[in-house]
Coordinates of C-alpha atoms in Angstrom, one line a residue:
M192 CA 14.9 16.8 -5.4
R193 CA 13.5 16.0 -2.0
P194 CA 12.0 19.0 -0.2
P195 CA 13.3 19.4 3.3
N196 CA 9.8 19.8 5.0
Q197 CA 6.1 20.0 4.4
S198 CA 6.1 23.8 3.7
K199 CA 8.3 23.1 0.6
V200 CA 6.1 20.3 -0.8
P201 CA 4.1 21.6 -3.8
Q202 CA 0.3 21.3 -3.2
S203 CA -0.3 19.5 -6.4
S204 CA -0.4 15.7 -6.9
S205 CA 0.6 16.3 -10.6
I206 CA 4.3 15.8 -9.6
L207 CA 3.5 12.7 -7.5
K208 CA 3.2 9.7 -9.8
W209 CA 2.6 6.0 -9.1
R210 CA 4.4 3.5 -11.3
L211 CA 4.9 -0.3 -11.2
A212 CA 8.0 -1.1 -9.1
Q213 CA 11.0 -2.9 -10.5
V214 CA 13.6 -5.1 -8.8
S215 CA 15.9 -2.0 -8.8
D216 CA 13.5 -0.4 -6.4
Q217 CA 14.2 -3.0 -3.7
G218 CA 16.2 -0.6 -1.6
D219 CA 13.6 2.1 -1.6
L220 CA 10.8 -0.4 -1.0
C221 CA 12.7 -1.7 2.1
R222 CA 13.3 1.8 3.4
L223 CA 9.6 2.7 3.0
I224 CA 8.2 -0.5 4.4
S225 CA 10.6 -0.2 7.4
A226 CA 9.4 3.3 8.0
M227 CA 5.8 2.1 7.9
A228 CA 6.4 -0.7 10.4
L229 CA 8.1 1.7 12.8
E230 CA 5.4 4.4 12.5
S231 CA 2.4 2.1 12.6
E232 CA 3.5 -0.6 15.0
N233 CA 6.7 0.8 16.5
R234 CA 8.3 -2.3 15.1
Q235 CA 11.9 -2.6 13.8
L236 CA 12.0 -5.0 10.9
H237 CA 14.9 -7.3 10.3
A238 CA 16.6 -5.8 7.3
E239 CA 17.8 -9.1 5.7
T240 CA 14.4 -10.8 6.1
L241 CA 12.6 -7.7 4.7
A242 CA 15.0 -7.5 1.7
A243 CA 14.4 -11.2 0.9
G244 CA 10.6 -10.8 1.3
V245 CA 10.6 -7.9 -1.1
L246 CA 12.7 -9.7 -3.6
G247 CA 10.4 -12.7 -3.2
V248 CA 7.6 -10.7 -4.7
F249 CA 9.6 -10.0 -7.8
E250 CA 10.7 -13.7 -8.0
Q251 CA 7.2 -15.0 -8.0
A252 CA 4.7 -12.7 -9.6
A253 CA 1.7 -14.5 -8.0
R254 CA 2.8 -13.1 -4.7
G255 CA 1.8 -9.6 -5.7
T256 CA 2.8 -6.4 -7.4
Y257 CA 4.6 -3.5 -5.9
W258 CA 3.8 0.1 -6.9
V259 CA 6.0 3.1 -6.0
L260 CA 5.0 6.7 -5.5
C261 CA 7.6 9.1 -6.9
F262 CA 8.3 12.8 -6.5
G263 CA 10.2 13.3 -9.6
E264 CA 12.7 10.3 -9.5
V265 CA 12.6 10.0 -5.7
A266 CA 10.5 7.2 -4.2
V267 CA 8.3 8.7 -1.4
G268 CA 5.7 6.0 -1.1
C269 CA 4.8 2.4 -1.9
T270 CA 2.2 -0.3 -1.8
L271 CA 1.9 -4.0 -2.4
I272 CA -1.2 -5.3 -4.2
T273 CA -2.0 -9.0 -3.6
S274 CA -4.9 -11.2 -4.8
E275 CA -7.4 -13.3 -3.0
W276 CA -9.7 -15.8 -4.8
S277 CA -13.4 -15.9 -3.7
D278 CA -15.1 -19.1 -4.5
W279 CA -18.3 -17.6 -3.2
N280 CA -18.2 -14.9 -6.0
N281 CA -16.0 -16.6 -8.6
A282 CA -13.9 -13.5 -8.5
T283 CA -10.5 -12.2 -7.5
Y284 CA -10.2 -9.4 -4.9
W285 CA -7.2 -7.2 -4.7
W286 CA -5.8 -6.3 -1.3
I287 CA -3.9 -3.0 -0.8
Q288 CA -1.0 -3.9 1.6
S289 CA 2.1 -2.2 2.9
L290 CA 0.7 1.2 1.9
Y291 CA 3.0 4.0 3.0
I292 CA 3.6 7.5 2.0
E293 CA 6.3 9.6 3.7
P294 CA 4.8 12.2 6.1
D295 CA 5.9 15.2 4.0
Y296 CA 4.0 13.9 1.0
R297 CA 0.7 13.0 2.7
G298 CA -2.4 15.1 1.8
Q299 CA -1.1 15.7 -1.7
G300 CA -3.5 13.2 -3.5
G301 CA -1.2 10.2 -3.5
F302 CA -3.8 7.8 -2.2
E303 CA -6.4 9.1 -4.5
S304 CA -4.2 8.8 -7.5
L305 CA -3.4 5.2 -6.5
L306 CA -7.1 4.4 -6.4
I307 CA -7.5 5.8 -9.9
E308 CA -4.7 3.5 -11.2
L309 CA -6.0 0.5 -9.3
E310 CA -9.7 1.0 -10.3
Q311 CA -8.8 1.3 -14.0
A312 CA -6.7 -1.9 -13.8
A313 CA -9.4 -3.7 -11.8
Q314 CA -12.0 -3.0 -14.4
V315 CA -9.8 -4.5 -17.1
E316 CA -9.2 -7.6 -14.9
N317 CA -12.8 -7.9 -13.7
V318 CA -11.8 -7.4 -10.1
P319 CA -15.0 -6.5 -8.2
E320 CA -13.5 -5.1 -5.0
L321 CA -10.4 -3.5 -3.5
R322 CA -9.7 -4.4 0.1
L323 CA -7.3 -3.2 2.8
Y324 CA -6.4 -3.5 6.4
V325 CA -6.0 -0.4 8.5
E326 CA -4.5 -0.2 12.0
Q327 CA -7.3 0.3 14.5
H328 CA -5.9 3.5 16.0
N329 CA -4.9 5.1 12.7
Q330 CA -7.8 7.5 12.5
R331 CA -6.2 9.7 9.8
A332 CA -5.8 6.8 7.5
Q333 CA -9.4 5.6 8.2
R334 CA -10.8 9.0 7.4
V335 CA -8.9 9.0 4.1
Y336 CA -10.2 5.5 3.2
L337 CA -13.8 6.4 4.2
R338 CA -13.6 9.6 2.2
N339 CA -12.6 7.6 -0.9
G340 CA -15.4 5.1 -0.8
F341 CA -14.1 2.3 1.5
E342 CA -16.5 1.0 4.1
G343 CA -16.1 -0.9 7.4
Q344 CA -17.1 -4.5 7.2
H345 CA -18.6 -6.9 9.7
Y346 CA -15.5 -9.1 9.6
R347 CA -12.8 -8.8 12.1
C348 CA -9.2 -9.8 11.2
M349 CA -7.8 -12.4 13.5
T350 CA -4.4 -14.2 13.3
K351 CA -2.7 -17.2 14.7
T352 CA 1.1 -17.4 14.7
I353 CA 2.5 -20.7 13.7
S354 CA 5.9 -21.4 15.2
H355 CA 8.5 -23.0 13.1

């Protein structure tokens, strides 16, 4: 069912569908997240750690919700939606994380269809804002996000690694 290259991919998002992931999707999620880490950061993830991390989301629902983008029955993309509580606004924000669509399936409306799904769910749950991180040098992704209503913010993401 998987087309061999971009020229074989239909130009309609009607065959690309997002659905909530299930535990049985763990292998596909690990494959897609590994591909994203390699492409975006040239980073090889430790397979056992990633598998345990993905399973951890299913074991504790408060950690987030995975979604899978399918071409027919084949998983070709994924994302993890996590929550952040804002005491300032008495509201929960949703973060779009680990978003990845295989290169052959990009430009087919996959991100736009995800936004439709998330915006509808966010309205029901009274979530006022969707947020995401984007790698600074990933201009293509930034253009997609800007085109779909996301804006740059005055915040800069900073991290501190805690050694264990």
